[in-house]
Short mmCIF file of C-alpha atoms and ligand atoms in Angstrom, two decimals:
data_model
loop_
_atom_site.label_atom_id
_atom_site.label_comp_id
_atom_site.label_asym_id
_atom_site.label_seq_id
_atom_site.Cartn_x
_atom_site.Cartn_y
_atom_site.Cartn_z
CA UNK A 1 0.00 0.00 0.00
CA UNK A 2 1.32 3.46 -0.88
CA UNK A 3 1.65 6.02 1.91
CA UNK A 4 0.31 9.37 0.80
CA UNK A 5 2.07 12.36 2.34
CA UNK A 6 2.49 16.02 1.47
CA UNK A 7 5.15 15.31 -1.15
CA UNK A 8 3.85 12.25 -2.95
CA UNK A 9 0.11 12.86 -2.58
CA UNK A 10 -1.53 12.44 -5.98
CA UNK A 11 -3.11 15.82 -5.34
CA UNK A 12 0.15 17.62 -4.45
CA UNK A 13 1.66 20.49 -6.46
CA UNK A 14 -1.36 21.50 -8.54
CA UNK A 15 -3.24 23.57 -5.98
CA UNK A 16 -5.93 22.11 -3.80
CA UNK A 17 -9.29 20.95 -5.06
CA UNK A 18 -11.98 18.59 -3.79
CA UNK A 19 -14.86 17.56 -6.01
CA UNK A 20 -18.20 15.95 -5.21
CA UNK A 21 -19.87 13.90 -7.98
CA UNK A 22 -23.56 12.99 -7.54
CA UNK A 23 -25.15 10.52 -9.99
CA UNK A 24 -28.82 10.65 -11.01
CA UNK A 25 -29.36 7.30 -12.75
CA UNK A 26 -32.60 7.83 -14.72
CA UNK A 27 -33.48 8.95 -18.25
CA UNK A 28 -36.81 9.25 -20.06
CA UNK A 29 -35.51 6.95 -22.80
CA UNK A 30 -32.27 5.16 -23.49
CA UNK A 31 -30.18 6.50 -26.38
CA UNK A 32 -28.90 3.63 -28.54
CA UNK A 33 -25.22 4.66 -28.30
CA UNK A 34 -25.07 5.22 -24.54
CA UNK A 35 -23.61 2.83 -21.97
CA UNK A 36 -23.72 5.17 -18.99
CA UNK A 37 -25.40 3.92 -15.82
CA UNK A 38 -28.83 5.20 -16.81
CA UNK A 39 -32.18 3.47 -16.51
CA UNK A 40 -35.70 4.05 -17.77
CA UNK A 41 -38.51 3.58 -15.23
CA UNK A 42 -42.12 3.53 -16.26
CA UNK A 43 -43.42 4.12 -12.76
CA UNK A 44 -42.65 7.42 -11.01
CA UNK A 45 -39.31 7.54 -9.24
CA UNK A 46 -39.62 8.11 -5.49
CA UNK A 47 -37.55 11.27 -5.40
CA UNK A 48 -38.04 11.93 -1.70
CA UNK A 49 -36.51 8.55 -0.96
CA UNK A 50 -33.52 9.28 -3.21
CA UNK A 51 -33.15 12.69 -1.60
CA UNK A 52 -32.84 11.11 1.85
CA UNK A 53 -30.43 8.46 0.57
CA UNK A 54 -28.18 11.05 -1.13
CA UNK A 55 -28.06 13.05 2.12
CA UNK A 56 -27.21 9.89 4.09
CA UNK A 57 -24.40 8.88 1.73
CA UNK A 58 -22.99 12.43 1.61
CA UNK A 59 -22.92 12.54 5.44
CA UNK A 60 -21.20 9.12 5.60
CA UNK A 61 -18.57 10.21 3.07
CA UNK A 62 -18.03 13.45 4.98
CA UNK A 63 -17.41 11.44 8.14
CA UNK A 64 -14.81 9.28 6.35
CA UNK A 65 -13.09 12.22 4.66
CA UNK A 66 -13.71 15.20 6.95
CA UNK A 67 -12.31 18.71 6.83
CA UNK A 68 -12.22 19.17 3.06
CA UNK A 69 -13.16 22.36 1.24
CA UNK A 70 -15.39 21.56 -1.73
CA UNK A 71 -14.29 23.38 -4.89
CA UNK A 72 -16.71 21.74 -7.35
CA UNK A 73 -19.93 19.74 -7.36
CA UNK A 74 -21.12 17.89 -10.47
CA UNK A 75 -24.65 16.51 -10.80
CA UNK A 76 -24.27 13.97 -13.60
CA UNK A 77 -26.25 11.15 -15.09
CA UNK A 78 -28.38 9.79 -16.50
CA UNK A 79 -30.46 12.91 -16.77
CA UNK A 80 -30.14 15.06 -13.63
CA UNK A 81 -32.43 17.66 -15.24
CA UNK A 82 -35.29 15.25 -14.46
CA UNK A 83 -34.75 15.99 -10.76
CA UNK A 84 -36.97 18.51 -9.08
CA UNK A 85 -35.08 21.65 -8.05
CA UNK A 86 -35.93 20.79 -4.41
CA UNK A 87 -33.93 17.56 -4.77
CA UNK A 88 -30.95 19.48 -6.10
CA UNK A 89 -31.28 21.96 -3.21
CA UNK A 90 -31.38 19.09 -0.70
CA UNK A 91 -28.22 17.55 -2.21
CA UNK A 92 -26.37 20.87 -2.07
CA UNK A 93 -27.51 21.43 1.54
CA UNK A 94 -26.20 18.00 2.49
CA UNK A 95 -22.82 18.77 0.87
CA UNK A 96 -22.72 22.01 2.90
CA UNK A 97 -23.37 20.10 6.14
CA UNK A 98 -20.65 17.51 5.40
CA UNK A 99 -17.88 19.88 4.29
CA UNK A 100 -16.93 23.52 3.98
CA UNK A 101 -17.99 24.78 0.56
CA UNK A 102 -15.68 27.24 -1.16
CA UNK A 103 -17.21 30.68 -1.79
CA UNK A 104 -16.50 30.32 -5.51
CA UNK A 105 -17.63 26.68 -5.81
CA UNK A 106 -18.50 25.50 -9.34
CA UNK A 107 -21.83 23.64 -9.33
CA UNK A 108 -22.61 21.95 -12.66
CA UNK A 109 -25.80 20.12 -13.60
CA UNK A 110 -26.06 17.97 -16.75
CA UNK A 111 -29.28 18.69 -18.60
CA UNK A 112 -31.06 17.27 -21.60
CA UNK A 113 -32.03 20.15 -23.90
CA UNK A 114 -35.80 19.69 -24.02
CA UNK A 115 -38.29 22.46 -23.43
CA UNK A 116 -39.68 20.71 -20.37
CA UNK A 117 -36.32 20.57 -18.72
CA UNK A 118 -35.47 24.17 -19.56
CA UNK A 119 -38.49 25.26 -17.49
CA UNK A 120 -36.68 23.98 -14.39
CA UNK A 121 -33.47 25.97 -15.02
CA UNK A 122 -34.45 28.93 -12.81
CA UNK A 123 -35.25 26.54 -9.98
CA UNK A 124 -31.81 24.94 -10.30
CA UNK A 125 -30.21 28.38 -10.27
CA UNK A 126 -32.10 29.27 -7.09
CA UNK A 127 -30.94 25.99 -5.56
CA UNK A 128 -27.28 26.93 -6.15
CA UNK A 129 -26.39 25.50 -9.59
CA UNK A 130 -24.17 27.99 -11.46
CA UNK A 131 -23.21 26.02 -14.58
CA UNK A 132 -25.12 23.68 -16.91
CA UNK A 133 -23.83 21.18 -19.41
CA UNK A 134 -26.39 20.41 -22.11
CA UNK A 135 -26.42 17.24 -24.22
CA UNK A 136 -27.19 18.88 -27.58
CA UNK A 137 -25.37 16.07 -29.51
CA UNK A 138 -26.12 17.36 -33.03
CA UNK A 139 -27.59 20.38 -34.80
CA UNK A 140 -29.18 18.28 -37.52
CA UNK A 141 -32.65 16.81 -37.02
CA UNK A 142 -31.97 13.70 -39.08
CA UNK A 143 -28.82 12.96 -37.06
CA UNK A 144 -30.66 13.60 -33.78
CA UNK A 145 -33.31 11.11 -34.81
CA UNK A 146 -30.72 8.47 -35.67
CA UNK A 147 -29.06 9.10 -32.29
CA UNK A 148 -32.42 8.34 -30.68
CA UNK A 149 -32.75 11.82 -29.24
CA UNK A 150 -36.15 13.14 -28.26
CA UNK A 151 -35.44 16.81 -29.08
CA UNK A 152 -34.96 18.74 -32.31
CA UNK A 153 -32.01 21.03 -33.04
CA UNK A 154 -34.27 24.05 -32.64
CA UNK A 155 -35.49 22.86 -29.25
CA UNK A 156 -31.90 22.23 -28.16
CA UNK A 157 -30.82 25.72 -29.23
CA UNK A 158 -33.80 27.21 -27.38
CA UNK A 159 -32.61 25.40 -24.23
CA UNK A 160 -29.09 26.78 -24.81
CA UNK A 161 -30.58 30.29 -25.07
CA UNK A 162 -32.39 29.84 -21.74
CA UNK A 163 -29.19 28.48 -20.15
CA UNK A 164 -27.37 31.60 -21.36
CA UNK A 165 -29.92 33.84 -19.60
CA UNK A 166 -30.10 31.89 -16.37
CA UNK A 167 -26.58 30.67 -15.59
CA UNK A 168 -23.21 32.38 -15.34
CA UNK A 169 -21.62 29.52 -17.25
CA UNK A 170 -22.83 26.85 -19.67
CA UNK A 171 -21.41 24.25 -21.99
CA UNK A 172 -22.88 21.80 -24.44
CA UNK A 173 -21.92 18.44 -25.89
CA UNK A 174 -21.85 17.37 -29.52
CA UNK A 175 -21.13 13.91 -30.89
CA UNK A 176 -19.23 13.74 -34.20
CA UNK A 177 -17.86 11.04 -36.49
CA UNK A 178 -21.49 10.02 -36.96
CA UNK A 179 -22.77 7.83 -39.76
CA UNK A 180 -22.23 9.43 -43.19
CA UNK A 181 -20.85 12.65 -41.69
CA UNK A 182 -18.66 14.55 -44.16
CA UNK A 183 -15.94 16.99 -43.16
CA UNK A 184 -17.85 19.82 -44.86
CA UNK A 185 -21.06 19.07 -43.01
CA UNK A 186 -19.23 18.79 -39.66
CA UNK A 187 -17.32 22.03 -40.26
CA UNK A 188 -20.61 23.88 -40.86
CA UNK A 189 -22.28 22.27 -37.83
CA UNK A 190 -19.32 23.01 -35.57
CA UNK A 191 -19.14 26.64 -36.68
CA UNK A 192 -22.81 27.02 -35.92
CA UNK A 193 -22.26 25.45 -32.50
CA UNK A 194 -19.36 27.78 -31.74
CA UNK A 195 -21.59 30.76 -32.52
CA UNK A 196 -23.97 29.50 -29.79
CA UNK A 197 -21.25 28.56 -27.31
CA UNK A 198 -19.84 30.97 -24.76
CA UNK A 199 -16.77 29.53 -23.13
CA UNK A 200 -16.86 25.74 -23.26
CA UNK A 201 -17.76 22.88 -25.62
CA UNK A 202 -17.40 19.10 -25.25
CA UNK A 203 -16.93 17.39 -28.61
CA UNK A 204 -16.98 13.60 -28.46
CA UNK A 205 -16.16 11.22 -31.29
CA UNK A 206 -18.93 8.64 -31.49
CA UNK A 207 -17.77 5.49 -29.72
CA UNK A 208 -19.58 2.24 -30.42
CA UNK A 209 -19.89 0.85 -26.89
CA UNK A 210 -20.23 -2.89 -26.34
CA UNK A 211 -23.72 -4.24 -25.81
CA UNK A 212 -25.50 -1.09 -26.97
CA UNK A 213 -28.09 -1.12 -29.78
CA UNK A 214 -25.50 0.72 -31.93
CA UNK A 215 -23.05 -2.17 -31.47
CA UNK A 216 -25.74 -4.63 -32.61
CA UNK A 217 -26.64 -2.45 -35.60
CA UNK A 218 -23.01 -2.18 -36.64
CA UNK A 219 -22.52 -5.94 -36.26
CA UNK A 220 -25.58 -6.44 -38.50
CA UNK A 221 -24.12 -4.10 -41.14
CA UNK A 222 -26.89 -1.55 -40.56
CA UNK A 223 -24.68 1.18 -39.13
CA UNK A 224 -21.48 2.35 -40.77
CA UNK A 225 -19.31 4.79 -38.88
CA UNK A 226 -16.41 6.72 -40.43
CA UNK A 227 -13.23 4.66 -40.88
CA UNK A 228 -10.02 5.57 -39.05
CA UNK A 229 -8.77 8.01 -41.71
CA UNK A 230 -12.09 9.77 -41.97
CA UNK A 231 -12.44 9.98 -38.16
CA UNK A 232 -8.91 11.39 -38.01
CA UNK A 233 -9.78 14.05 -40.59
CA UNK A 234 -12.85 15.01 -38.55
CA UNK A 235 -10.73 15.17 -35.38
CA UNK A 236 -8.07 17.36 -37.04
CA UNK A 237 -10.73 19.67 -38.42
CA UNK A 238 -12.28 19.97 -34.95
CA UNK A 239 -8.95 21.05 -33.44
CA UNK A 240 -8.32 23.56 -36.21
CA UNK A 241 -11.76 25.20 -36.13
CA UNK A 242 -11.96 25.36 -32.33
CA UNK A 243 -8.44 26.69 -31.87
CA UNK A 244 -9.12 29.30 -34.55
CA UNK A 245 -12.26 30.37 -32.66
CA UNK A 246 -10.40 30.77 -29.33
CA UNK A 247 -11.67 27.45 -27.91
CA UNK A 248 -8.57 25.25 -27.93
CA UNK A 249 -8.72 21.71 -26.56
CA UNK A 250 -7.58 21.63 -22.94
CA UNK A 251 -8.38 17.89 -22.85
CA UNK A 252 -8.90 15.28 -25.56
CA UNK A 253 -12.61 16.12 -26.05
CA UNK A 254 -13.01 19.36 -24.13
CA UNK A 255 -12.54 22.86 -25.47
CA UNK A 256 -12.61 26.12 -23.54
CA UNK A 257 -11.54 29.69 -23.57
CA UNK A 258 -8.45 29.83 -21.33
CA UNK A 259 -9.64 30.08 -17.73
CA UNK A 260 -13.11 28.67 -18.50
CA UNK A 261 -12.21 24.98 -18.21
CA UNK A 262 -14.64 22.77 -16.27
CA UNK A 263 -13.03 22.81 -12.82
CA UNK A 264 -14.74 19.61 -11.79
CA UNK A 265 -13.35 17.61 -14.68
CA UNK A 266 -9.89 19.03 -13.94
CA UNK A 267 -10.21 17.42 -10.49
CA UNK A 268 -10.26 14.00 -12.20
CA UNK A 269 -7.53 14.70 -14.70
CA UNK A 270 -5.22 16.33 -12.14
CA UNK A 271 -5.81 13.45 -9.73
CA UNK A 272 -7.26 15.48 -6.90
CA UNK A 273 -9.66 13.93 -4.41
CA UNK A 274 -13.35 13.50 -5.18
CA UNK A 275 -16.30 11.89 -3.48
CA UNK A 276 -18.61 9.66 -5.57
CA UNK A 277 -22.23 9.77 -4.40
CA UNK A 278 -25.27 7.92 -5.80
CA UNK A 279 -25.69 4.71 -7.83
CA UNK A 280 -22.55 3.58 -9.65
CA UNK A 281 -20.46 6.62 -8.66
CA UNK A 282 -16.68 6.36 -8.37
CA UNK A 283 -14.53 8.27 -5.90
CA UNK A 284 -10.88 8.81 -4.97
CA UNK A 285 -10.21 9.72 -1.35
CA UNK A 286 -6.99 10.03 0.65
CA UNK A 287 -7.74 8.42 4.01
CA UNK A 288 -5.16 7.65 6.74
CA UNK A 289 -2.30 8.13 4.32
CA UNK A 290 -3.65 5.89 1.56
CA UNK A 291 -5.48 6.65 -1.67
CA UNK A 292 -8.82 4.85 -1.78
CA UNK A 293 -10.68 4.00 -4.99
CA UNK A 294 -14.38 3.73 -4.17
CA UNK A 295 -17.43 2.63 -6.15
CA UNK A 296 -21.06 2.34 -5.16
CA UNK A 297 -23.75 -0.18 -6.11
CA UNK A 298 -24.86 0.51 -9.68
CA UNK A 299 -28.48 -0.61 -9.63
CA UNK A 300 -30.59 2.32 -8.39
CA UNK A 301 -33.02 0.40 -6.19
CA UNK A 302 -30.28 -1.87 -4.79
CA UNK A 303 -28.21 1.25 -4.03
CA UNK A 304 -31.20 2.77 -2.18
CA UNK A 305 -31.64 -0.34 -0.06
CA UNK A 306 -27.94 -0.51 0.71
CA UNK A 307 -27.82 3.12 1.82
CA UNK A 308 -30.97 2.67 3.90
CA UNK A 309 -29.58 -0.38 5.67
CA UNK A 310 -25.84 0.38 5.87
CA UNK A 311 -25.69 4.19 5.68
CA UNK A 312 -23.70 4.12 2.41
CA UNK A 313 -23.83 2.42 -1.00
CA UNK A 314 -20.17 1.38 -1.26
CA UNK A 315 -19.43 -1.97 -2.88
CA UNK A 316 -15.74 -1.27 -3.61
CA UNK A 317 -13.23 0.43 -1.35
CA UNK A 318 -9.68 -0.45 -2.32
CA UNK A 319 -6.41 1.17 -1.36
CA UNK A 320 -4.32 1.71 -4.47
CA UNK A 321 -0.67 0.72 -4.72
CA UNK A 322 1.99 3.23 -5.65
CA UNK A 323 2.19 1.67 -9.12
CA UNK A 324 -1.58 1.91 -9.63
CA UNK A 325 -1.67 5.56 -8.55
CA UNK A 326 1.26 6.38 -10.85
CA UNK A 327 -0.41 4.65 -13.84
CA UNK A 328 -3.64 6.52 -13.18
CA UNK A 329 -1.71 9.78 -12.92
CA UNK A 330 -0.27 9.23 -16.43
CA UNK A 331 -3.55 8.02 -17.88
CA UNK A 332 -5.50 11.01 -16.59
CA UNK A 333 -2.85 13.75 -16.71
CA UNK A 334 -1.68 13.13 -20.26
CA UNK A 335 -5.23 13.71 -21.51
CA UNK A 336 -4.68 17.37 -20.64
CA UNK A 337 -2.99 19.83 -22.99
CA UNK A 338 -1.05 21.13 -19.95
CA UNK A 339 0.36 17.61 -19.45
CA UNK A 340 1.94 16.47 -16.18
CA UNK A 341 4.74 17.46 -13.86
CA UNK A 342 7.30 14.62 -14.11
CA UNK A 343 8.49 15.43 -10.55
CA UNK A 344 5.01 14.74 -9.27
CA UNK A 345 5.07 11.42 -11.12
CA UNK A 346 8.41 10.56 -9.51
CA UNK A 347 7.02 11.46 -6.06
CA UNK A 348 4.05 9.13 -6.57
CA UNK A 349 5.86 6.25 -8.29
CA UNK A 350 9.07 6.41 -6.25
CA UNK A 351 11.02 6.53 -9.52
CA UNK A 352 11.21 8.78 -12.54
CA UNK A 353 9.93 8.04 -16.03
CA UNK A 354 12.29 5.98 -18.21
CA UNK A 355 14.57 8.52 -20.00
CA UNK A 356 15.05 6.22 -23.02
CA UNK A 357 11.31 5.88 -23.60
CA UNK A 358 10.91 9.62 -23.17
CA UNK A 359 13.65 10.25 -25.73
CA UNK A 360 12.14 7.84 -28.26
CA UNK A 361 8.62 9.27 -27.93
CA UNK A 362 10.08 12.76 -28.21
CA UNK A 363 11.97 11.85 -31.39
CA UNK A 364 8.77 10.38 -32.79
CA UNK A 365 7.08 13.73 -32.14
CA UNK A 366 4.49 12.28 -29.74
CA UNK A 367 5.59 14.11 -26.55
CA UNK A 368 7.47 17.24 -25.57
CA UNK A 369 8.94 18.85 -22.47
CA UNK A 370 7.80 22.44 -21.98
CA UNK A 371 10.23 25.19 -20.92
CA UNK A 372 8.88 24.94 -17.35
CA UNK A 373 9.62 21.22 -17.26
CA UNK A 374 6.16 19.73 -17.84
CA UNK A 375 5.69 16.65 -19.98
CA UNK A 376 2.88 16.83 -22.48
CA UNK A 377 1.53 15.02 -25.49
CA UNK A 378 1.88 16.95 -28.76
CA UNK A 379 -1.03 17.54 -31.16
CA UNK A 380 0.44 14.76 -33.32
CA UNK A 381 0.57 12.45 -30.28
CA UNK A 382 -3.05 12.94 -29.14
CA UNK A 383 -4.62 10.64 -31.76
CA UNK A 384 -2.36 7.84 -30.44
CA UNK A 385 -2.63 8.81 -26.77
CA UNK A 386 -3.43 5.29 -25.53
CA UNK A 387 -0.23 3.92 -27.08
CA UNK A 388 1.84 6.80 -25.65
CA UNK A 389 0.50 6.19 -22.13
CA UNK A 390 0.99 2.43 -22.43
CA UNK A 391 4.58 2.97 -23.52
CA UNK A 392 5.39 5.35 -20.66
CA UNK A 393 3.66 3.20 -18.04
CA UNK A 394 5.33 -0.07 -19.19
C1 SAM B 401 -23.86 11.11 -19.38
S1 SAM B 401 -24.18 11.85 -20.88
C2 SAM B 401 -25.26 13.02 -20.11
C3 SAM B 401 -25.95 14.01 -20.87
C4 SAM B 401 -27.44 13.96 -20.93
N1 SAM B 401 -28.01 12.79 -20.34
C5 SAM B 401 -27.83 14.01 -22.38
O1 SAM B 401 -27.78 12.95 -23.01
O2 SAM B 401 -28.19 15.07 -22.84
C6 SAM B 401 -22.73 12.76 -21.26
C7 SAM B 401 -22.33 12.89 -22.69
O3 SAM B 401 -21.59 11.78 -23.14
C8 SAM B 401 -21.64 11.73 -24.54
N2 SAM B 401 -21.72 10.32 -24.95
C9 SAM B 401 -22.45 9.35 -24.38
N3 SAM B 401 -22.27 8.18 -25.04
C10 SAM B 401 -21.41 8.43 -26.05
C11 SAM B 401 -20.84 7.63 -27.10
N4 SAM B 401 -21.13 6.33 -27.22
N5 SAM B 401 -19.98 8.22 -27.96
C12 SAM B 401 -19.67 9.53 -27.84
N6 SAM B 401 -20.20 10.33 -26.89
C13 SAM B 401 -21.06 9.79 -26.00
C14 SAM B 401 -22.82 12.56 -24.98
O4 SAM B 401 -22.38 13.69 -25.69
C15 SAM B 401 -23.45 12.95 -23.67
O5 SAM B 401 -24.00 14.25 -23.71
S1 SF4 B 402 -27.01 10.01 -23.61
FE1 SF4 B 402 -27.92 11.01 -21.85
S2 SF4 B 402 -30.18 10.85 -22.20
FE2 SF4 B 402 -29.22 9.38 -23.55
S3 SF4 B 402 -29.30 7.45 -22.35
FE3 SF4 B 402 -27.24 8.40 -22.04
S4 SF4 B 402 -27.45 9.56 -20.20
FE4 SF4 B 402 -29.56 9.12 -20.92
#
């Protein structure tokens, strides 16, 4: 087991941050590409019961990891915009009872961009949410239909307009490398999206996840996604257009004006501590000198029963070894354009990165050392990030 102290703590050297992730596991319908822990229920969800269980699990986590100052809270899903504002308020109150909350805390809620959900935005704002992330996915009605979305492009843009009026900060997601998508069509769609975006956009390449309806369709020859070269061209175009519009990638799929990055996601990528609350949530906590990887029961009703009987929904609570923490540090940190501090890696791993591997990857143009000594993946290295990380971690 690795001892975590002030010098080798995974969270050392990059300022302090503590995030709280809360998972709402329900959606109105299941999108055929999605393998997130999200479930459709035909009977009404007992929100009051969930509210109590969230508060219980937050209090239990606060007792295990006391004294932190919360810098970000992320209500993710599923579709958290199906929650009543009172549920969101109750969650935020419980976080405030368990920990100190920073005066400039970032509180993000993921929302589906339907008109019904947009009517709740003011209630979320009153509850304390100050940032929304909308799943727009596409600005083309045919594509939205094929993605199984229940909103039109116009409805999504109307929700973006309401978000702009209600919240200080907002972002939205698009999925690209969709079936039959040409570079010209994507360039036009992306430019239109940028005109609607303020400070942040998440642009995900469509991934065909195992055991989703999209995986079955592809296996049956009924769904053709762009081949590697075409996907690469779409990726390159994305970087070029966004950088040109002042929204460079600060992470593989995330673009922001400098200073407007999602602080909560930076908690993950910079390996700070975070609490995972709700069904199927993951956490990383430093307790008694060890880094703990936690996970809760995934199935919503089983999670409820566990919290009601045990006071928490944890099903996994492992202390990570030095090697595991160091691998995770590379895997997460090299996703960021800012890269990692190799001294922090050495503090965690107890040894530095292999200079020969570094030299080879540098000669290949996949990595570089910045003037202030950080190690980062180059634009040419990002499309082969997994191989770069595997090489450095070997
Ligand atoms: C957990 S979802 C939540 C957003 C919200 N439920 C919605 O759909 O509007 C987060 C984002 O992941 C992205 N995503 C989910 N599955 C994906 C896949 N298979 N390929 C690419 N992006 C995906 C979508 O852009 C989605 O908005
Ligand atoms: S993409 Fe969003 S709305 Fe669709 S199933 Fe996944 S979490 Fe639910």
